[in-house]
Structure formats: structure tokens, C-alpha cells
Amino acid sequence: MSTPQAPIAPPPVEEGAAARAGRSSHARTFSRGFFVKLVLVALIDAIGVYIVMAAIAEGNQAILWATVVLLAVTNWVYFTKRAVPLKYLLPGLAFLLVYQIFVVAYTGYVAFTNYGDGHNATKDQAIEALLVQNEKRVEGTSAYPLVVVERSGPLGGGELGFALDVDGEVRVGTAEDPLHDVDDGVVDDGTVTDVPGWTILTRQQVLERQRDVTGLRVPVSDDPEDGSIRTQDGRNGYVYRSSLEYDADTDRMIDTSTGVEYAPNAEGQFEAPDGTKLPVGWRVTVGFDNFVQAFGDTRYSTPFLKVLVWTLVFAVLSVALTFFVGLFFAVVLNDDRIKFRRVLRALLILPYAFPAFMSYLLWRGMLNRDYGFINTVLLGGVDINWLGDPWLAKVAVMGVQLWVGFPYMFLICTGALQSIPGDIVEAAKIDGAGPVRLWRSVTLPLVLVATTPLLISSFAFNFNNFNIIEMLTEGAPRFPDASVPVGATDILITMVYSISGLDGGAPKNYGLASALSIVIFVIVATISVISFRRTRALEDIN
Amino acid sequence: MRRSIPLVAAALGAALTLAACGGGDTDTEDTGAATEETGGAGEGGTLTVWVDETRQAAVESAAAAFEEETGTTVETVLKNFDDIRADFLAQVPTGEGPDLTVGASDWLGEFTTNGVVAPVELGDLAGDFEEIAIEAWTYDGQIYGLPYAIENIAIIRNTALADSTPATFDEMIAQGRAAGTTYPFLVQVGEDGDPYTMYPFQTSFGAEVFAQDAEGAYLPELELGGEPGTAFAQWLKAQADAGVLSTSMTYDIAVEAFKNGESPYILGGPWMLSTFEGMDLAVDPIPSAGGEPARPFSGVPGFYVNAQSDNQLIASDFLTGYMATEEAQVALYEAGNRLPALTAAADVASEDPLTAGFRVVAEDALPSPALPEMGAVWSFWGATEAGIISGSIEPVAGWEKMVTDIQAAIDAAS
């Protein structure tokens, strides 16, 4: 293909130089370059080893092995002479792995889990949370000032216990040994100051062993019904009784007062035989449930079609409108006869220089029905419900999109127009082409060849243009007949955002959100692939 | 030198990539180091606290005393208040959350269902707090943190334009019209509705959002519907037709108009006061629209303890010993203008007549429900109110459909 592609063609690479570099590898010649490389790779290795150690400390196998493999590959690639192309590709591949493949794979994984409200963590954390939540202070018991003590002597030394001041009497106990009186304990000003056979821990020592101290339960008596003493601040103890117990052998949660056993169910919750569930659950894989819910639940599937259609219309119109307006101005300002071209071009690019999300918020204010600039000043006080009427809201969205988007198209069209070689135009003129013919057969096709890939990516971008919808209308006005918070200007991505509860308007459901994102991805990918095929056909015409 | 360019690029690329994956691990390393420090002599460990902008200074001043006495380092991390809820939920299970965070009481249901917060034993201290504050922070019989303020809405009156706030809504509107200002009364609605601000009017019709048991704890049974609910919906429609309520009236517009003296009354919270500085104001109870008392929601911000924190002892020490003091609570009041949750501090703050005005309304307020089910309510509720006010939704049928939809959303989530 010999068509000029100046705006997007890569700069020529000195292949000879690269090849030479590979043949006389730095690994063999101890030149200055070799030492530079040595230092840089050593630096990467150092960072890698740091990450490996951190991953070991966290117990994160996935990051650990990914880092080890990446490091090994990096070292091999830069010290072998056989992997010349990889030396160039590796950084890109590493970025691809971390920023793309991992994210996509993780989204895919979440789509098959019930990650969301009530299933936020691991099973161990859920068990821990349930136990903590159901350990309650026994009503009517008072607070005991306590100190944390450690058994002295070689036998049993280090065992922690609590020493309590109960009305001037000192009582002491450990996790194994219920509270009992100590004869020679000294209480001074409401604090236990001396317990024979025990060392009183200083504040520092208590803080050093926080986990042990807050985890310590000292039974009040041999009868577990009496509850046990625990402390949260190391100074005051209260009597607690737990109404739930976890039996690790049978994997059951047992309600100590009723004896009901809760067994883990397939949804990641503890469930009693009668169907009651304990509130805190954990994340489990649920197969295709999220996809089934997305399409099987009529609350979602009914508005889905409407939203899909509007999303397509929005994305196509966004690209088409901005492109034609941008192209129009580009052509007009490309004509030498226009005066002040630079100034005009700068003015036209202005909306592009302004942060888009600011524009959306400003427009939202300007489109306010009663107080907005558009209605009160520009239209002289008419009552047009721009953001409240389903059709007008769509018009408003397209209008703002046009304002924000055309400068980009104007820029790329200007670039494409200016890159058309003068000799082609001249040749066409010599062949007898008039202005219309020249435009239709030479200029437009050349501009399209250069800009079509950008138009397709612009389509893909607008398909998921979350910002404009969320900042301008938040999907409003709502469909009056829908049973989920979805509205007339919602596109797929904002619909996902609201029905999966990410905006705080519904219980969060990351699993459902991921499943819907995958569906959106499939739609965008399909359309893009088809469009790129068509683009190739367009190039063949030339 | 051309040959070395790819190499440098590669090294930089790989370094950045690795640094990017390592970002999270750095934090872990910090926590690890902190735990080790705890093990070292003469150090009291590190406590990480998430705070928002208004609260940062007050927390830091309480922390200074704490640091001095215990040797613990308190690290405050500035967060956007709106981000805290989601970030805390996401980070605690990974072990990277803070030890303590500022938060609102109505996040409690979601936090306990997800097991990210630990109960705090306030012991006898609980009695020193305003009852509604403790009530709001109690879930299933346990207190999950330390409340520091109580916030609710009330009528803020421009004393130059009206000398009193009548007891009923219609009288207030009449008096507002008599004042000859652009608006008889200002209240924010917005395109998405604002059920929080509308709630006192709704309760004056007797339609509360969830049922309460004998002790005032919320039950997950919707009470929005029925006769009182539809009566409120019709009232909304009538007020919209009369031009009192409008979806174009956003927070910014309402506050600006009140500031410019365009209305004697605005329904709002203590957060508005700093905007109205220099005006002669009074804070009055909300007039009843439906005959029963108009009771707003009361939100109770406070501090949560991370359930996975390794520093729970220091954390509860800091909360009960340093943040539950009159000094700290007054400092928080001065920072954020919200009525303190600690009774002694609230008494000090009530010397300001405006705060005292909010306190009177707070006595009759309803705690914002902390039920996890509440998450399913807001968005339908707001959209329906906005729809009724803008005229796109028929009041009675629309309200009933809203109740059905909320119930369906709750059922689907459980």
C-alpha cells in the first residue's frame, strides 16, 4: 500500500543499527554500554527482589511467582544474544501483562463470583467477623479495672492473664485457668499494683502484644455460661458471652443458646436447616449466575434493550456529528482565502483545551430549566425542560457531546488534509478533475483512510463515555416503567454503574458489574472488528 | 548512543511496571514495619486514621496529646469523605485499611454485613453521650465505634425577613409570601430528588421509611407505602403545582438565593452556616405538613475501628481515652460546626444559639437507618419524588410502584 499515512505512520527505524547491536551483544563485550546495562538490570532485579519479599510476607503466591517469572525473563532477555526482538518487546509485553491481561482476567474472574455486599471477604474473615459481632457484653455486669499480667518463673512463663480489682480483692486468671482470688494481691488507688507469682506488664509491653491481649478470654468461672473477661484497651475488662461458636472440624457455626447449626452453603453464607442465614458471607464462585441474572431477571433485561439501542445511537451519532462538523471547519479553514486562519483555528480548539468533565458540569448548570443560561438568557426566558424530558435530554446530551467533541475531529481532519501531497492534487487537476470531483475522489478518500481508525476508536470510546452521561444527566430522566434505577439517557456503562450499586444507590454487586462489563466488551469488540474489516475494504478501493 | 536508548527505555519500563505492581506492597511493608516498631522498646506503635478535610485538624490536635502520653505515632491520612465508605470496604479485607476511619452512622449496616468493623466497648462512657448518638451507632446490640457529632436539618430563618417560623407548613408559606421575597421558602430538590431533605415532611404524614421495634431499632420492613405514603406523594404534587417545590432548585441555587435574601426560610443543615456568615439567623423546628411532627433524619458521624487492625488496643485507647473527651469533641465541633455527640461538649456548643436550635430539632429526630437494606431505597425514592414534582410521575400510582420496586430490590439482594 503506497498511500501516504503521515499522521499515523511510525518513524523509520534504523534496522541495521539494531541488528548490529544484537550481533555484538553487550554481554560479550565489556564496553561502557555493558556496564550501563548491568546497573539498570541490577536496579530492576533489586526492585523485583523487594516485591518478592513483600509478596512472601503477604503470602501472595500469584504476585510472587509472576514477579519471579518476569525477573527471570528480563535477565535472560538482556543477557542473551539470541533474543534481539524481545529486548525491544519485553517492556511493552510487561506493561501489557500488568495493565491489560491481569485486569481483564481479574474482571473475568470476578464476573463468576458473588463479590459484593455481604460477600466482601474470605471465609476466614467472615467467620472472624461473625464471632466478634456475636460476642456481647453480658447485661448488668460492671466494668472491672484490670492489668495484664504474665506468669513468672520458668514453667508457664510468658502465659498472659488478667488481674482484676473486684471491690478491693485481686482476682487473676488466664485463658485456661478461670478467675480465682489471689491472697496477697495489692490494690492501690483502684489499680492492681502487685500480684505474687505474676509480673504486671507495663503499657509498652501490653502494646507489644496487642493481638494476644485483645484476643485473650479469661473465663469468669468453670461454667462457660458465666462468660469470660476480655479487654479492648488493656485497662478495663468486661464480661462477655458469645452466642456463636465455630467448629472447625465440621465447618459449622453453632448458636450456643439454641443449638442450631449453620452449615456453609453454595452462596458463601452459613445457613441453618430452616433457611435462616448469618449476615456476613464470603466470596465464592457462582458460575454463570451473574450472566443469568443480567439477562434472566426481567428488572434488568427489559431496560437493557432500550439502553443498548440508545448506546449505539449515542456512540454512532457522537462520532458522525463531531466528525462532520470537525471536517467542515477543517476544510473551510484549510482554504488560503480565509483570513485570520490561525486565530479561528485556536478559537475552534478552545473547547478541547477545556477539561471535558468541567464542560459537562458547566453545561449541566447552563441547561437548568429555570435558572440556566440557555433558557433564561439565550432563549429569552422560555420554559424548556432540557434535562427532564426524555427526548430533550437526549438532544442536550448530543449537543454537549458535539461541543466537546468536534475540536478533536477538527484537529485530525486538519492534519489529514494538510498531509495530502500537493502533487496528487495537481495530477488530478491535470487529469481534468473539477473541485467536486477532486473532493469526492481524492480528498475525502484520503482523509477517510487516515482518520477511519481514529473514528473507530472514537466510537469505542464514546460507547463507554461514562463521564458525559454521569456528569450531565446521571441517566435522568428515569424510565417511569423500569423497576431498576435506569433512565432515558443511560448508556450501558452508566447502567452498569447504577444497577450494580457502585453509585451507592443499590447494594453493591461487583460480580454483576463485571459480568455486564464483559457483555459490553463483547459488543464493542464485535463492532470494532467488523468496522476494521470494512476499513481494509476502503483502503483496497484506493 | 543510539543503541542504548532501547535499553534505557526497557529498564525504565520494567522499573515502572514493577514499581506499579509494588505500590500496594509498599503499604504492607509499612504496616509490617509499624508492627515491628511496636515490638521495639520505647515505641508505642503507629495508628493510621483516615480523616476528611474538615476533621483533620481536630483529630490531629487530639492525636498530639495522645502521642505525647503514649509514644504512639498517629498518622492521619486525608481522604475525600465520599470515597471513604467504598475504600474502607475494599481495603479492609486485603489487610491494608487504616486502623481507624471517620465515617457516618448509616454506613454501619453495610460495614457489619461485610465484616469490616469491630465493636468498641464504651463501657460507662456510653452514658456520657447523647442518647440518639449511641442509638445510631448500635447495631444488633453492639456499639461499633465512637460517635463525635450529631447532624440534622432544621429551618434556617433570616431574622430580617421573618420574626418566627410557624408550626405548620401552610402558615410558613403564607408568612414567606407575606415577606415579599422571590421565594416563600427554599428547599433543594434537584433532578434526582432529595429524600433526605424531604424526609421531615414525609414523617409529618406518618410515613417512615423502615419500621422500628419497641426500643427504636430499625427492622427491615418497609413502611413507606400505604395511606400516609400516598398522602405525602399527593402533597408533593400539590406543592409542585403551587410552585413551592421544583426540581430545578439544586443545593447551590437554594443556598445562593437564601444568601441573597431572596427567601426568609431555607431547610438545611449546619453545613450551610459557613456560607451565610454575617447574616442574622435563627434555627427553628421544621413546620409540620401533614399534621404529625416533622422529624428529620439525624446522621451521627464518628470513628470506626478496622476489624482486621493489628492495633485494636491502641485504637480503642485513642477513641475512649482521647476522642471521647470534652476537649476533643469541642475541637471537632469548631472544625465542622456539628453538634457534638458527647453531652458535656454539646452543652458547651449549645451556647451558640444556632447550634442550640439544631439541638432542639435533634431531640425529635430519627436516626438515619443503618440497615444494609437502606442502600436499595435512596435511588428509587429520590427519582420518584423528583418525578412527582416535575410532573412525569403520577403521585399515587408512582409512589406505590416505588414501594414495590424497592421491595423487589431488597428481595433480590438478600
mmCIF file of N, CA and C in Angstrom, chain B residues 226-291:
data_model
loop_
_atom_site.group_PDB
_atom_site.id
_atom_site.type_symbol
_atom_site.label_atom_id
_atom_site.label_comp_id
_atom_site.label_asym_id
_atom_site.label_seq_id
_atom_site.Cartn_x
_atom_site.Cartn_y
_atom_site.Cartn_z
ATOM 1 N N GLY B 226 -48.612 2.633 51.745
ATOM 2 C CA GLY B 226 -49.887 2.796 52.432
ATOM 3 C C GLY B 226 -50.434 4.206 52.343
ATOM 4 N N GLU B 227 -51.467 4.422 53.113
ATOM 5 C CA GLU B 227 -52.192 5.694 53.136
ATOM 6 C C GLU B 227 -51.271 6.894 53.376
ATOM 7 N N PRO B 228 -50.434 6.862 54.456
ATOM 8 C CA PRO B 228 -49.598 8.042 54.733
ATOM 9 C C PRO B 228 -48.645 8.354 53.590
ATOM 10 N N GLY B 229 -48.063 7.291 52.995
ATOM 11 C CA GLY B 229 -47.115 7.493 51.903
ATOM 12 C C GLY B 229 -47.764 8.185 50.724
ATOM 13 N N THR B 230 -48.936 7.708 50.332
ATOM 14 C CA THR B 230 -49.587 8.299 49.166
ATOM 15 C C THR B 230 -50.078 9.716 49.475
ATOM 16 N N ALA B 231 -50.470 9.940 50.745
ATOM 17 C CA ALA B 231 -50.871 11.301 51.121
ATOM 18 C C ALA B 231 -49.705 12.260 50.931
ATOM 19 N N PHE B 232 -48.516 11.794 51.309
ATOM 20 C CA PHE B 232 -47.320 12.622 51.140
ATOM 21 C C PHE B 232 -47.040 12.856 49.655
ATOM 22 N N ALA B 233 -47.218 11.791 48.856
ATOM 23 C CA ALA B 233 -46.968 11.919 47.417
ATOM 24 C C ALA B 233 -47.894 12.969 46.805
ATOM 25 N N GLN B 234 -49.168 12.936 47.246
ATOM 26 C CA GLN B 234 -50.109 13.923 46.712
ATOM 27 C C GLN B 234 -49.755 15.333 47.170
ATOM 28 N N TRP B 235 -49.261 15.419 48.396
ATOM 29 C CA TRP B 235 -48.845 16.722 48.908
ATOM 30 C C TRP B 235 -47.696 17.286 48.074
ATOM 31 N N LEU B 236 -46.741 16.371 47.724
ATOM 32 C CA LEU B 236 -45.609 16.790 46.885
ATOM 33 C C LEU B 236 -46.116 17.405 45.587
ATOM 34 N N LYS B 237 -47.074 16.706 44.980
ATOM 35 C CA LYS B 237 -47.640 17.161 43.713
ATOM 36 C C LYS B 237 -48.279 18.543 43.881
ATOM 37 N N ALA B 238 -49.073 18.669 44.977
ATOM 38 C CA ALA B 238 -49.772 19.936 45.220
ATOM 39 C C ALA B 238 -48.774 21.079 45.405
ATOM 40 N N GLN B 239 -47.680 20.812 46.139
ATOM 41 C CA GLN B 239 -46.694 21.870 46.370
ATOM 42 C C GLN B 239 -45.959 22.217 45.078
ATOM 43 N N ALA B 240 -45.732 21.184 44.248
ATOM 44 C CA ALA B 240 -45.072 21.458 42.971
ATOM 45 C C ALA B 240 -45.976 22.338 42.108
ATOM 46 N N ASP B 241 -47.291 22.009 42.100
ATOM 47 C CA ASP B 241 -48.233 22.803 41.318
ATOM 48 C C ASP B 241 -48.308 24.233 41.836
ATOM 49 N N ALA B 242 -48.162 24.382 43.151
ATOM 50 C CA ALA B 242 -48.222 25.720 43.743
ATOM 51 C C ALA B 242 -46.911 26.481 43.561
ATOM 52 N N GLY B 243 -45.916 25.794 42.993
ATOM 53 C CA GLY B 243 -44.643 26.468 42.726
ATOM 54 C C GLY B 243 -43.698 26.532 43.909
ATOM 55 N N VAL B 244 -44.006 25.789 44.963
ATOM 56 C CA VAL B 244 -43.122 25.810 46.140
ATOM 57 C C VAL B 244 -41.941 24.870 45.946
ATOM 58 N N LEU B 245 -42.222 23.709 45.327
ATOM 59 C CA LEU B 245 -41.154 22.739 45.093
ATOM 60 C C LEU B 245 -40.857 22.676 43.602
ATOM 61 N N SER B 246 -39.572 22.578 43.264
ATOM 62 C CA SER B 246 -39.205 22.476 41.860
ATOM 63 C C SER B 246 -37.907 21.689 41.735
ATOM 64 N N THR B 247 -37.850 20.830 40.705
ATOM 65 C CA THR B 247 -36.631 20.027 40.541
ATOM 66 C C THR B 247 -35.462 20.872 40.050
ATOM 67 N N SER B 248 -35.720 22.084 39.594
ATOM 68 C CA SER B 248 -34.592 22.935 39.175
ATOM 69 C C SER B 248 -33.844 23.503 40.364
ATOM 70 N N MET B 249 -34.504 23.430 41.536
ATOM 71 C CA MET B 249 -33.888 24.021 42.719
ATOM 72 C C MET B 249 -32.825 23.062 43.267
ATOM 73 N N THR B 250 -31.571 23.323 42.908
ATOM 74 C CA THR B 250 -30.499 22.482 43.428
ATOM 75 C C THR B 250 -29.943 23.116 44.694
ATOM 76 N N TYR B 251 -29.048 22.399 45.349
ATOM 77 C CA TYR B 251 -28.448 22.900 46.589
ATOM 78 C C TYR B 251 -27.795 24.263 46.375
ATOM 79 N N ASP B 252 -26.995 24.338 45.324
ATOM 80 C CA ASP B 252 -26.245 25.584 45.086
ATOM 81 C C ASP B 252 -27.173 26.769 44.868
ATOM 82 N N ILE B 253 -28.207 26.534 44.075
ATOM 83 C CA ILE B 253 -29.129 27.631 43.769
ATOM 84 C C ILE B 253 -29.864 28.057 45.038
ATOM 85 N N ALA B 254 -30.309 27.079 45.830
ATOM 86 C CA ALA B 254 -31.056 27.392 47.047
ATOM 87 C C ALA B 254 -30.199 28.198 48.020
ATOM 88 N N VAL B 255 -28.975 27.731 48.224
ATOM 89 C CA VAL B 255 -28.093 28.402 49.181
ATOM 90 C C VAL B 255 -27.776 29.823 48.713
ATOM 91 N N GLU B 256 -27.529 29.966 47.423
ATOM 92 C CA GLU B 256 -27.208 31.272 46.868
ATOM 93 C C GLU B 256 -28.388 32.237 47.040
ATOM 94 N N ALA B 257 -29.597 31.712 46.768
ATOM 95 C CA ALA B 257 -30.785 32.569 46.860
ATOM 96 C C ALA B 257 -31.018 33.008 48.306
ATOM 97 N N PHE B 258 -30.811 32.093 49.236
ATOM 98 C CA PHE B 258 -31.023 32.455 50.641
ATOM 99 C C PHE B 258 -30.000 33.497 51.078
ATOM 100 N N LYS B 259 -28.795 33.297 50.615
ATOM 101 C CA LYS B 259 -27.713 34.215 50.963
ATOM 102 C C LYS B 259 -28.030 35.625 50.457
ATOM 103 N N ASN B 260 -28.691 35.694 49.299
ATOM 104 C CA ASN B 260 -29.024 36.994 48.727
ATOM 105 C C ASN B 260 -30.323 37.567 49.275
ATOM 106 N N GLY B 261 -30.855 36.920 50.316
ATOM 107 C CA GLY B 261 -32.074 37.449 50.925
ATOM 108 C C GLY B 261 -33.306 37.263 50.074
ATOM 109 N N GLU B 262 -33.326 36.224 49.235
ATOM 110 C CA GLU B 262 -34.478 36.024 48.377
ATOM 111 C C GLU B 262 -35.574 35.192 49.041
ATOM 112 N N SER B 263 -35.310 34.741 50.266
ATOM 113 C CA SER B 263 -36.339 33.991 50.982
ATOM 114 C C SER B 263 -36.056 34.050 52.476
ATOM 115 N N PRO B 264 -37.123 34.088 53.290
ATOM 116 C CA PRO B 264 -36.879 34.109 54.735
ATOM 117 C C PRO B 264 -36.509 32.741 55.299
ATOM 118 N N TYR B 265 -36.876 31.664 54.604
ATOM 119 C CA TYR B 265 -36.652 30.327 55.161
ATOM 120 C C TYR B 265 -35.884 29.438 54.196
ATOM 121 N N ILE B 266 -34.989 28.615 54.765
ATOM 122 C CA ILE B 266 -34.377 27.543 53.977
ATOM 123 C C ILE B 266 -34.292 26.326 54.873
ATOM 124 N N LEU B 267 -34.554 25.168 54.270
ATOM 125 C CA LEU B 267 -34.440 23.921 55.019
ATOM 126 C C LEU B 267 -33.034 23.379 54.769
ATOM 127 N N GLY B 268 -32.250 23.267 55.830
ATOM 128 C CA GLY B 268 -30.883 22.802 55.617
ATOM 129 C C GLY B 268 -30.165 22.502 56.906
ATOM 130 N N GLY B 269 -28.920 22.103 56.769
ATOM 131 C CA GLY B 269 -28.150 21.652 57.916
ATOM 132 C C GLY B 269 -27.054 22.624 58.316
ATOM 133 N N PRO B 270 -26.319 22.261 59.369
ATOM 134 C CA PRO B 270 -25.263 23.142 59.878
ATOM 135 C C PRO B 270 -24.155 23.393 58.854
ATOM 136 N N TRP B 271 -24.058 22.510 57.844
ATOM 137 C CA TRP B 271 -23.020 22.699 56.825
ATOM 138 C C TRP B 271 -23.253 23.955 55.989
ATOM 139 N N MET B 272 -24.493 24.480 56.037
ATOM 140 C CA MET B 272 -24.777 25.685 55.247
ATOM 141 C C MET B 272 -24.283 26.944 55.958
ATOM 142 N N LEU B 273 -24.151 26.839 57.290
ATOM 143 C CA LEU B 273 -23.961 28.059 58.077
ATOM 144 C C LEU B 273 -22.750 28.881 57.648
ATOM 145 N N SER B 274 -21.658 28.194 57.283
ATOM 146 C CA SER B 274 -20.451 28.960 56.951
ATOM 147 C C SER B 274 -20.696 29.836 55.721
ATOM 148 N N THR B 275 -21.616 29.408 54.843
ATOM 149 C CA THR B 275 -21.930 30.205 53.649
ATOM 150 C C THR B 275 -22.691 31.476 54.031
ATOM 151 N N PHE B 276 -23.468 31.388 55.123
ATOM 152 C CA PHE B 276 -24.337 32.513 55.498
ATOM 153 C C PHE B 276 -23.678 33.439 56.520
ATOM 154 N N GLU B 277 -22.372 33.367 56.612
ATOM 155 C CA GLU B 277 -21.689 34.159 57.605
ATOM 156 C C GLU B 277 -22.056 35.640 57.484
ATOM 157 N N GLY B 278 -22.288 36.273 58.619
ATOM 158 C CA GLY B 278 -22.608 37.691 58.599
ATOM 159 C C GLY B 278 -24.091 37.975 58.541
ATOM 160 N N MET B 279 -24.916 36.939 58.284
ATOM 161 C CA MET B 279 -26.356 37.175 58.254
ATOM 162 C C MET B 279 -26.923 36.974 59.650
ATOM 163 N N ASP B 280 -28.043 37.583 59.886
ATOM 164 C CA ASP B 280 -28.680 37.448 61.187
ATOM 165 C C ASP B 280 -29.676 36.290 61.097
ATOM 166 N N LEU B 281 -29.322 35.172 61.729
ATOM 167 C CA LEU B 281 -30.089 33.958 61.512
ATOM 168 C C LEU B 281 -30.679 33.402 62.801
ATOM 169 N N ALA B 282 -31.681 32.532 62.623
ATOM 170 C CA ALA B 282 -32.200 31.742 63.731
ATOM 171 C C ALA B 282 -32.449 30.343 63.196
ATOM 172 N N VAL B 283 -32.391 29.340 64.075
ATOM 173 C CA VAL B 283 -32.662 27.969 63.652
ATOM 174 C C VAL B 283 -33.899 27.490 64.383
ATOM 175 N N ASP B 284 -34.910 27.077 63.603
ATOM 176 C CA ASP B 284 -36.204 26.709 64.192
ATOM 177 C C ASP B 284 -36.597 25.290 63.809
ATOM 178 N N PRO B 285 -37.507 24.701 64.596
ATOM 179 C CA PRO B 285 -38.028 23.380 64.229
ATOM 180 C C PRO B 285 -38.750 23.443 62.887
ATOM 181 N N ILE B 286 -38.837 22.273 62.247
ATOM 182 C CA ILE B 286 -39.446 22.208 60.912
ATOM 183 C C ILE B 286 -40.962 22.163 61.059
ATOM 184 N N PRO B 287 -41.690 23.019 60.328
ATOM 185 C CA PRO B 287 -43.151 23.007 60.423
ATOM 186 C C PRO B 287 -43.723 21.701 59.873
ATOM 187 N N SER B 288 -44.846 21.303 60.420
ATOM 188 C CA SER B 288 -45.465 20.065 60.001
ATOM 189 C C SER B 288 -46.316 20.299 58.761
ATOM 190 N N ALA B 289 -46.230 19.369 57.806
ATOM 191 C CA ALA B 289 -47.057 19.491 56.609
ATOM 192 C C ALA B 289 -48.282 18.596 56.696
ATOM 193 N N GLY B 290 -48.138 17.474 57.391
ATOM 194 C CA GLY B 290 -49.231 16.509 57.393
ATOM 195 C C GLY B 290 -49.924 16.354 58.732
ATOM 196 N N GLY B 291 -49.587 17.192 59.697
ATOM 197 C CA GLY B 291 -50.263 17.117 60.983
ATOM 198 C C GLY B 291 -49.419 16.531 62.092
#
